[in-house]
Amino acid sequence: MTPSPQTVRVGCYQLAPTIANPSYNLDRTRVAIAEAAERGAQLLVLPELAQSGYAFYDREEAHALSEPRDGPTLEAWARQAAKYQIIVVGGFCERLPDGQVANSSVLIEPDGRRTFYRKAHLWDRETQIFTPGSEPPPVVDTHLGRIGMMICYDLEFPEWVRLAALRGAQLLCAPVNWPDTSRPGFQRPAEVIRVQASASVNRLFVIACDRCGEERGVGWVGGSTLTDADGYVLKGGKRVGKKQLLLADIRLGQALDKQISDHNHVLADRRPALYHELLRD
Amino acid sequence: MTPSPQTVRVGCYQLAPTIANPSYNLDRTRVAIAEAAERGAQLLVLPELAQSGYAFYDREEAHALSEPRDGPTLEAWARQAAKYQIIVVGGFCERLPDGQVANSSVLIEPDGRRTFYRKAHLWDRETQIFTPGSEPPPVVDTHLGRIGMMICYDLEFPEWVRLAALRGAQLLCAPVNWPDTSRPGFQRPAEVIRVQASASVNRLFVIACDRCGEERGVGWVGGSTLTDADGYVLKGGKRVGKKQLLLADIRLGQALDKQISDHNHVLADRRPALYHELLRD
């Protein structure tokens, strides 16, 4: 199973990390990467905090479960990336100095290069646990194309996705843990809708890798989604309460074309001189 | 049919303006306002360029069909607004000096106050016809609540919707003419998805009033949409190729509450100090 030369096979693996069980999580993600690679994936996104689980009691527990950037989980992911020639994007609880922790993600290329990101917009109790990042979403020039990265609630800030697009991202990879809340059951979850809209207004592909598996009373949307650069769902986008590997063959080059009519270009049509109120505190 | 004291009845009238037939359009919109008012609407949105039609051959034709801000169409709409105590939002081709024209909209309150907006992001051949606006979307403090206004392609710039939200809009009214293009027929149109996402990330209600009726070979999505402040569709959101009056009773006060978890507020959680690249040309 090899994608055609013009396409790349990308995907995400929705699975159930287990809080306070890093060795289980490490095994689980290693198996996931291997399975995706065997099915031809050249890039795989894992959920937010896939290394540690999500529902920490407090900062101390998060710190105890955190890993540095060269910890055992990322070392193992890097070995898989090299072995299978696959780009791995996944979330982990990053150990910082002085008892601090960050909700981080890493993009690991087959040649071993690692790019890191720390979640800048923190969700709910995360504000009590994590130190927020203060760097824009990275965009990495990989052998497949330019790949951007952010985490979960970051996606609810169109400003943030726009930054990734302005930096040239053709594919945005977002590890997420979408907590379940009440919503009209018959409509597509708003989390998915926001991903679709972000893809559409920026003409880039988006992969959001959600999780499953209730954890300390928290349930999840289970709505992992792959969209095309027009914002339409290629795979996923539905509530699925169990593990799922979603794969799609995409032409990343399509995301270089920002022209949507004879006279329109989604980025050039912006009018930044009129947007100054966006920077006001 | 009177909405309960806590709610307001708002809506939009998807109809088919006819190019180069302003008296027909005037009659048609007058009937639409009356019909909506009789059904209890306190605010009605009409399509983009409802006064003139859309598919002009060139600027000269647009200028010939344009009206000043006190032209016959807006005078008639103002009389309806006063008679029925209804807020009217609609699009018109605005006559400017020196043969120029703008793709404009007006919000007319029952007391006669008029607020104007000129489309800032122009679509396709509009760039050859209209002079773009250079003012942010207005937000008007009406007796129903704070109402924002923009036009069609403006909605594809999340920056622009954010400006309206930062200015306090509880309901965003958008006259649109969504030209039909190829799309996966089984998925909700991207135009609707973008409206939903904008509502959701800003916690405001949105009404997008589309049109129907092929005009000089141009077809339309016919996807008029009313969303709630969570981004879910209340009415419309489907392709309907004919006229339709959509009405919903909404609690505009819900849009004042931007808190989405114990620790999250959709506007206060923004990190404007990190967004400066958005203003770069």
XYZ file of C-alpha atoms in Angstrom:
562
model
C 0.000 0.000 0.000
C 1.921 2.986 -1.301
C 0.198 6.244 -2.120
C 0.630 7.534 -5.667
C 3.572 9.891 -6.214
C 1.365 12.978 -6.185
C -0.341 12.142 -2.935
C 0.717 11.588 0.639
C -1.055 9.283 3.014
C -1.740 11.020 6.310
C -3.814 10.098 9.283
C -4.540 10.136 12.939
C -5.016 7.475 15.550
C -7.806 8.142 18.026
C -7.015 6.020 21.068
C -7.461 6.005 24.847
C -4.449 7.147 26.852
C -4.662 6.143 30.510
C -3.922 8.653 33.217
C -0.954 7.803 35.433
C 0.094 4.857 33.295
C 2.881 6.122 31.032
C 4.257 2.696 30.165
C 0.846 1.574 28.923
C 0.544 4.784 26.914
C 4.014 4.296 25.473
C 3.205 0.749 24.351
C -0.146 1.850 22.974
C 1.267 4.718 20.896
C 4.143 2.562 19.601
C 1.658 -0.011 18.366
C -0.448 2.759 16.821
C 2.485 4.204 14.893
C 3.489 0.763 13.649
C -0.049 -0.060 12.558
C -0.458 3.235 10.719
C 2.923 2.807 9.027
C 2.019 -0.690 7.904
C -1.046 0.796 6.277
C 1.139 3.222 4.367
C 0.855 6.353 6.504
C 3.633 8.865 5.943
C 2.408 11.135 8.724
C 0.457 10.244 11.851
C -1.127 12.491 14.468
C -1.716 11.197 18.004
C -3.975 12.832 20.619
C -3.134 15.628 23.028
C -1.241 14.379 26.098
C -1.106 10.906 24.545
C 1.952 10.177 26.684
C 0.389 11.009 30.055
C -3.397 11.072 29.940
C -5.353 14.238 30.546
C -7.334 14.467 33.788
C -4.588 15.284 36.274
C -5.613 15.980 39.860
C -3.166 18.856 40.087
C 0.134 20.278 38.910
C 2.122 17.957 41.176
C 0.643 14.866 39.588
C 1.215 16.312 36.124
C 4.817 17.033 37.018
C 5.344 13.514 38.300
C 4.011 12.142 34.989
C 5.833 14.641 32.763
C 8.824 13.901 30.558
C 11.614 16.071 29.198
C 12.034 16.542 25.455
C 14.396 13.561 25.333
C 12.340 11.360 27.658
C 11.471 7.721 26.997
C 8.248 8.384 25.083
C 9.730 10.808 22.595
C 12.811 8.623 22.197
C 10.542 5.698 21.340
C 8.454 7.775 18.927
C 11.648 8.968 17.239
C 12.828 5.379 16.766
C 9.479 4.537 15.166
C 9.677 7.625 12.941
C 13.097 6.544 11.681
C 12.209 2.875 11.340
C 9.019 3.481 9.378
C 10.037 6.752 7.686
C 6.949 8.389 9.112
C 6.378 11.830 10.570
C 4.918 11.540 14.079
C 2.968 14.345 15.746
C 1.765 13.794 19.282
C 1.027 15.432 22.587
C 2.945 15.000 25.816
C 3.198 16.503 29.259
C 6.463 18.409 29.137
C 8.637 18.807 32.212
C 9.776 22.399 32.761
C 12.090 23.817 35.456
C 10.852 24.589 38.976
C 8.015 22.091 39.085
C 6.291 23.581 36.070
C 4.770 21.620 33.204
C 3.550 22.453 29.692
C 0.851 20.900 27.538
C 3.159 20.301 24.587
C 3.323 18.575 21.251
C 6.197 17.375 19.135
C 6.644 16.810 15.434
C 9.301 14.182 14.816
C 10.711 13.721 11.338
C 12.227 10.441 10.111
C 15.707 12.026 10.208
C 15.288 12.658 13.918
C 14.610 16.382 13.837
C 12.107 17.387 16.525
C 9.989 20.517 16.571
C 8.151 21.462 19.739
C 5.097 23.517 20.549
C 3.562 24.534 23.874
C -0.183 25.119 23.984
C -0.820 28.848 24.176
C -4.561 28.871 24.898
C -5.314 26.710 27.932
C -8.649 25.019 28.583
C -10.445 25.158 31.942
C -8.434 23.468 34.737
C -5.377 23.380 32.505
C -4.943 27.009 33.547
C -4.261 25.708 37.074
C -1.785 23.091 35.905
C 0.167 24.137 32.824
C 2.410 27.061 32.006
C 1.074 28.441 28.702
C 3.338 28.708 25.681
C 4.176 32.097 24.256
C 5.435 31.159 20.814
C 3.299 31.108 17.667
C 2.399 27.778 16.087
C 5.469 26.333 14.350
C 5.425 25.471 10.664
C 7.986 22.853 9.692
C 9.426 22.395 6.215
C 9.342 18.593 5.974
C 9.985 16.254 3.032
C 6.203 15.999 2.591
C 5.461 19.710 2.703
C 5.012 22.482 5.239
C 3.321 21.174 8.383
C 1.882 23.383 11.129
C 1.061 22.320 14.667
C -1.174 23.484 17.523
C -3.198 21.885 20.319
C -6.948 21.594 20.961
C -8.381 24.854 22.367
C -5.847 26.788 20.248
C -8.090 25.838 17.313
C -10.883 27.992 18.740
C -8.809 31.086 17.997
C -9.019 31.752 14.267
C -6.187 34.202 14.803
C -3.920 31.304 15.719
C -4.809 29.167 12.714
C -4.325 32.210 10.498
C -0.799 32.636 11.867
C 0.015 29.076 10.823
C -1.452 29.745 7.375
C 0.469 32.990 6.978
C 3.610 31.046 7.851
C 2.887 28.711 4.963
C 1.311 25.647 6.582
C -0.235 23.313 3.999
C -1.377 20.835 6.621
C -2.217 21.719 10.197
C -1.813 18.894 12.736
C -3.680 19.287 15.999
C -3.559 16.786 18.833
C -6.799 17.363 20.756
C -8.775 16.039 23.716
C -12.265 17.357 23.080
C -14.225 17.067 26.339
C -17.822 16.102 25.797
C -20.510 18.625 26.656
C -24.177 18.876 25.903
C -24.953 19.586 22.260
C -27.719 18.906 19.737
C -27.119 15.234 18.982
C -28.295 15.436 15.402
C -25.787 18.094 14.354
C -22.093 17.712 13.622
C -20.112 18.702 16.745
C -19.042 22.361 16.881
C -15.464 21.172 17.423
C -15.541 19.619 13.958
C -17.293 22.634 12.431
C -14.547 24.935 13.687
C -11.871 22.707 12.169
C -13.690 22.687 8.835
C -14.057 26.474 8.798
C -10.390 26.970 9.654
C -9.389 24.717 6.777
C -11.724 26.526 4.428
C -10.813 30.146 5.131
C -7.107 29.352 4.938
C -7.165 26.701 2.231
C -5.144 24.197 4.200
C -5.661 20.590 5.232
C -6.343 19.938 8.912
C -6.011 16.799 11.007
C -7.465 16.936 14.512
C -6.733 13.764 16.484
C -9.174 13.318 19.347
C -9.146 10.635 22.052
C -11.631 8.155 23.481
C -11.897 6.299 26.806
C -13.514 7.965 29.815
C -10.967 9.223 32.326
C -11.816 10.190 35.915
C -15.363 11.043 34.882
C -14.411 13.021 31.780
C -15.852 11.819 28.460
C -14.784 12.902 24.986
C -16.344 13.800 21.689
C -14.318 11.136 19.868
C -14.606 13.315 16.797
C -11.219 12.953 15.095
C -11.362 14.697 11.731
C -9.386 14.987 8.511
C -10.519 17.843 6.255
C -9.497 18.865 2.774
C -8.355 22.382 1.910
C -11.929 23.414 1.040
C -13.040 22.556 4.580
C -14.953 19.409 3.705
C -14.564 16.317 5.847
C -12.472 13.582 4.221
C -12.555 11.171 7.150
C -14.125 11.176 10.599
C -16.020 14.197 11.848
C -18.511 12.004 13.694
C -18.790 11.030 17.332
C -17.059 7.655 17.671
C -16.522 6.505 21.219
C -13.759 4.010 20.501
C -10.344 3.801 18.929
C -10.097 4.502 15.235
C -7.325 4.919 12.693
C -8.306 7.432 10.033
C -6.234 7.649 6.849
C -6.563 9.744 3.701
C -4.474 10.210 0.575
C -4.195 13.928 -0.025
C -2.435 16.211 -2.494
C -0.705 18.654 -0.208
C 0.141 20.847 -3.202
C -3.518 21.869 -3.375
C -2.979 23.897 -0.223
C -0.392 26.047 -2.001
C -3.133 27.371 -4.266
C -4.950 30.076 -2.316
C -6.823 31.395 -5.354
C -10.583 30.817 -5.006
C -11.850 32.873 -7.955
C -10.299 34.813 -10.820
C -9.880 37.753 -8.480
C -9.663 36.202 -4.999
C -6.839 34.810 -2.887
C -7.741 33.895 0.686
C -4.611 35.422 2.180
C -3.954 38.340 -0.181
C -7.580 39.489 0.195
C -7.056 40.141 3.882
C -6.988 43.829 4.829
C -4.523 43.929 7.718
C -4.517 47.732 7.822
C -8.119 47.498 9.053
C -7.469 44.786 11.662
C -5.554 46.768 14.305
C -8.305 46.375 16.933
C -7.435 42.670 17.031
C -4.256 43.488 18.927
C -5.940 45.606 21.596
C -5.978 44.070 25.040
C -47.958 35.772 17.472
C -45.790 37.645 19.931
C -42.504 36.255 21.201
C -42.186 35.857 24.957
C -40.690 38.844 26.804
C -37.290 37.178 27.150
C -36.949 36.361 23.480
C -36.860 38.287 20.249
C -38.144 36.947 16.968
C -35.587 37.448 14.236
C -35.337 36.176 10.728
C -34.322 36.516 7.147
C -36.154 36.417 3.868
C -34.381 34.567 1.100
C -35.850 35.864 -2.130
C -34.902 36.491 -5.763
C -33.987 40.061 -6.631
C -34.051 40.731 -10.365
C -31.187 42.538 -12.027
C -32.072 45.846 -13.648
C -35.584 45.864 -12.222
C -35.468 48.042 -9.116
C -39.207 48.658 -8.921
C -39.853 44.911 -8.863
C -37.204 44.504 -6.171
C -38.713 47.331 -4.161
C -42.163 45.777 -4.299
C -40.780 42.352 -3.463
C -38.820 43.517 -0.417
C -41.744 45.590 0.859
C -43.966 42.539 0.732
C -41.253 40.481 2.443
C -40.929 42.936 5.324
C -44.699 43.077 5.763
C -45.023 39.292 5.727
C -42.228 38.856 8.273
C -43.703 41.536 10.509
C -47.121 39.892 10.369
C -45.454 36.734 11.589
C -44.037 38.595 14.547
C -40.510 39.347 13.356
C -38.801 42.162 15.229
C -35.756 42.090 12.980
C -35.476 40.970 9.367
C -32.426 40.513 7.176
C -32.711 40.750 3.394
C -30.087 39.550 0.873
C -27.047 41.391 -0.400
C -27.913 43.868 -3.179
C -31.597 43.102 -2.653
C -32.421 46.498 -4.141
C -30.536 46.068 -7.416
C -29.720 42.447 -8.171
C -26.179 41.177 -8.316
C -24.816 40.219 -11.732
C -24.026 43.630 -13.203
C -22.333 43.740 -16.596
C -20.031 46.520 -15.447
C -19.634 49.542 -13.200
C -21.701 51.734 -15.486
C -24.716 49.466 -15.197
C -24.241 49.253 -11.426
C -24.093 53.030 -11.220
C -27.248 53.403 -13.270
C -29.049 51.040 -10.875
C -27.546 52.475 -7.682
C -29.371 54.618 -5.125
C -28.187 57.190 -2.615
C -28.688 56.612 1.087
C -32.033 58.426 0.918
C -33.160 56.813 -2.331
C -36.605 55.321 -2.912
C -35.773 51.811 -1.689
C -34.334 52.863 1.648
C -37.126 55.383 2.130
C -39.640 52.591 1.602
C -37.814 50.208 3.942
C -37.720 52.976 6.585
C -41.468 53.460 6.298
C -41.966 49.716 6.776
C -39.586 49.700 9.757
C -41.610 52.462 11.422
C -45.001 51.025 10.498
C -44.230 47.536 11.773
C -41.722 48.469 14.494
C -39.212 46.144 12.911
C -35.465 46.476 12.365
C -34.637 46.012 8.683
C -31.184 44.998 7.454
C -30.637 44.745 3.727
C -28.159 45.192 0.924
C -28.223 47.857 -1.755
C -26.064 49.253 -4.503
C -24.937 52.593 -3.104
C -24.282 55.552 -5.369
C -20.966 57.279 -4.636
C -19.478 60.399 -6.230
C -17.672 60.307 -9.581
C -19.439 57.303 -11.043
C -18.365 55.029 -8.199
C -20.574 52.524 -6.409
C -20.356 50.499 -3.188
C -21.791 47.133 -2.236
C -23.514 48.429 0.898
C -25.957 47.425 3.558
C -28.176 49.411 5.871
C -29.654 48.741 9.268
C -32.845 50.749 9.738
C -34.383 51.048 13.187
C -38.076 51.716 13.774
C -37.265 55.267 14.912
C -35.715 55.965 11.524
C -32.048 55.806 12.489
C -29.964 54.310 9.676
C -26.548 52.734 10.005
C -24.545 51.991 6.889
C -21.786 49.583 5.983
C -19.725 49.193 2.815
C -18.392 45.740 1.992
C -14.674 45.687 2.711
C -13.724 42.314 1.175
C -14.923 42.153 -2.430
C -15.702 38.943 -4.279
C -14.431 38.164 -7.789
C -15.797 40.623 -10.400
C -17.024 42.905 -7.627
C -13.412 44.103 -7.498
C -13.966 45.562 -11.004
C -17.244 47.233 -10.044
C -17.342 48.389 -6.446
C -15.211 50.681 -4.346
C -14.391 48.675 -1.192
C -15.299 50.024 2.232
C -12.583 50.887 4.691
C -14.533 51.006 7.920
C -14.867 48.093 10.357
C -18.214 46.352 10.700
C -20.610 48.607 12.630
C -22.269 47.429 15.829
C -25.503 49.238 16.604
C -27.041 49.599 20.050
C -30.693 48.918 19.211
C -33.726 48.417 21.453
C -33.317 44.648 20.918
C -29.595 44.479 21.666
C -26.284 45.127 19.967
C -26.464 44.214 16.285
C -23.436 43.889 13.994
C -23.449 43.952 10.209
C -21.237 42.773 7.350
C -21.697 41.412 3.837
C -21.080 37.977 2.302
C -17.350 37.443 1.537
C -16.506 39.526 4.642
C -17.641 36.443 6.603
C -14.692 34.474 5.213
C -12.338 36.668 7.235
C -12.529 35.528 10.845
C -10.656 38.705 11.703
C -13.658 40.718 10.566
C -16.206 38.757 12.561
C -13.919 39.012 15.580
C -13.921 42.810 15.237
C -17.710 42.802 15.416
C -17.573 40.543 18.478
C -14.954 42.712 20.201
C -17.254 45.673 19.570
C -19.994 43.860 21.433
C -22.212 42.409 18.724
C -24.735 39.909 20.127
C -26.242 39.205 16.733
C -24.405 39.527 13.456
C -26.577 40.222 10.408
C -25.072 39.413 7.035
C -26.827 39.969 3.729
C -25.175 37.506 1.343
C -25.362 36.269 -2.250
C -23.533 32.949 -2.104
C -22.679 31.946 -5.686
C -23.007 28.248 -6.280
C -19.848 26.299 -7.000
C -19.021 22.603 -7.079
C -19.032 20.942 -3.667
C -19.710 17.548 -2.152
C -23.499 17.423 -2.331
C -23.916 15.336 0.787
C -22.121 17.763 3.097
C -23.398 21.025 4.529
C -22.128 23.904 2.350
C -18.832 25.452 3.493
C -20.565 28.851 3.492
C -22.826 27.609 6.280
C -19.957 25.912 8.129
C -18.027 29.181 8.227
C -21.043 31.008 9.648
C -21.461 28.356 12.327
C -17.795 28.510 13.325
C -17.869 32.300 13.514
C -20.883 32.147 15.802
C -19.233 29.531 17.965
C -15.801 31.075 18.512
C -17.362 34.442 19.342
C -20.500 33.290 21.115
C -22.844 35.409 19.058
C -25.930 34.723 16.975
C -25.558 34.998 13.205
C -28.120 35.478 10.463
C -26.895 35.084 6.894
C -29.590 35.900 4.345
C -28.867 34.321 0.984
C -30.810 34.729 -2.268
C -32.334 32.438 -4.883
C -33.277 32.848 -8.558
C -30.680 32.377 -11.280
C -29.414 35.652 -12.684
C -27.492 35.982 -15.968
C -26.228 32.429 -15.592
C -25.248 32.726 -11.924
C -26.848 30.289 -9.492
C -26.838 30.496 -5.708
C -26.433 28.219 -2.735
C -29.796 29.282 -1.299
C -28.358 28.446 2.096
C -29.786 31.137 4.385
C -28.869 30.300 7.958
C -29.740 31.317 11.512
C -27.315 30.008 14.137
C -27.360 30.151 17.885
C -24.439 31.470 19.932
C -22.944 27.973 20.199
C -22.709 27.777 16.416
C -25.518 25.292 15.916
C -28.046 25.844 13.150
C -31.455 27.004 14.387
C -33.055 27.418 10.969
C -31.930 26.872 7.398
C -28.372 25.835 6.628
C -29.534 23.699 3.724
C -29.578 24.299 -0.010
C -33.052 25.587 -0.847
C -33.442 26.913 -4.358
C -36.514 28.998 -3.724
C -37.796 31.799 -1.552
C -38.035 31.113 2.155
C -38.778 33.096 5.294
C -36.791 31.762 8.245
C -37.746 32.869 11.753
C -36.426 31.972 15.177
C -37.120 33.154 18.705
C -33.788 33.760 20.362
C -32.531 35.043 23.692
C -30.025 37.662 22.647
C -28.808 37.932 26.236
C -27.131 34.533 25.838
C -24.576 36.193 23.594
C -23.479 38.449 26.446
C -22.173 35.398 28.288
C -18.788 34.597 26.785
C -17.852 32.150 29.538
C -17.563 28.597 28.188
C -16.047 26.861 31.218
C -15.180 27.797 34.786
C -11.908 29.236 33.506
C -12.618 30.198 29.896
C -14.034 33.270 28.190
C -13.891 33.278 24.401
C -12.738 36.879 24.158
C -10.627 37.248 27.311
C -8.722 34.062 26.437
C -7.348 35.669 23.295
C -3.647 36.487 23.452
C -3.387 39.655 21.364
C 0.266 40.191 22.308
C 1.054 37.074 20.274
C -1.038 38.042 17.244
C 1.055 40.869 15.770
C 1.863 38.936 12.569
C -1.823 39.280 11.660
C -1.263 42.932 10.857
C 1.701 42.383 8.563
C 1.062 43.099 4.903
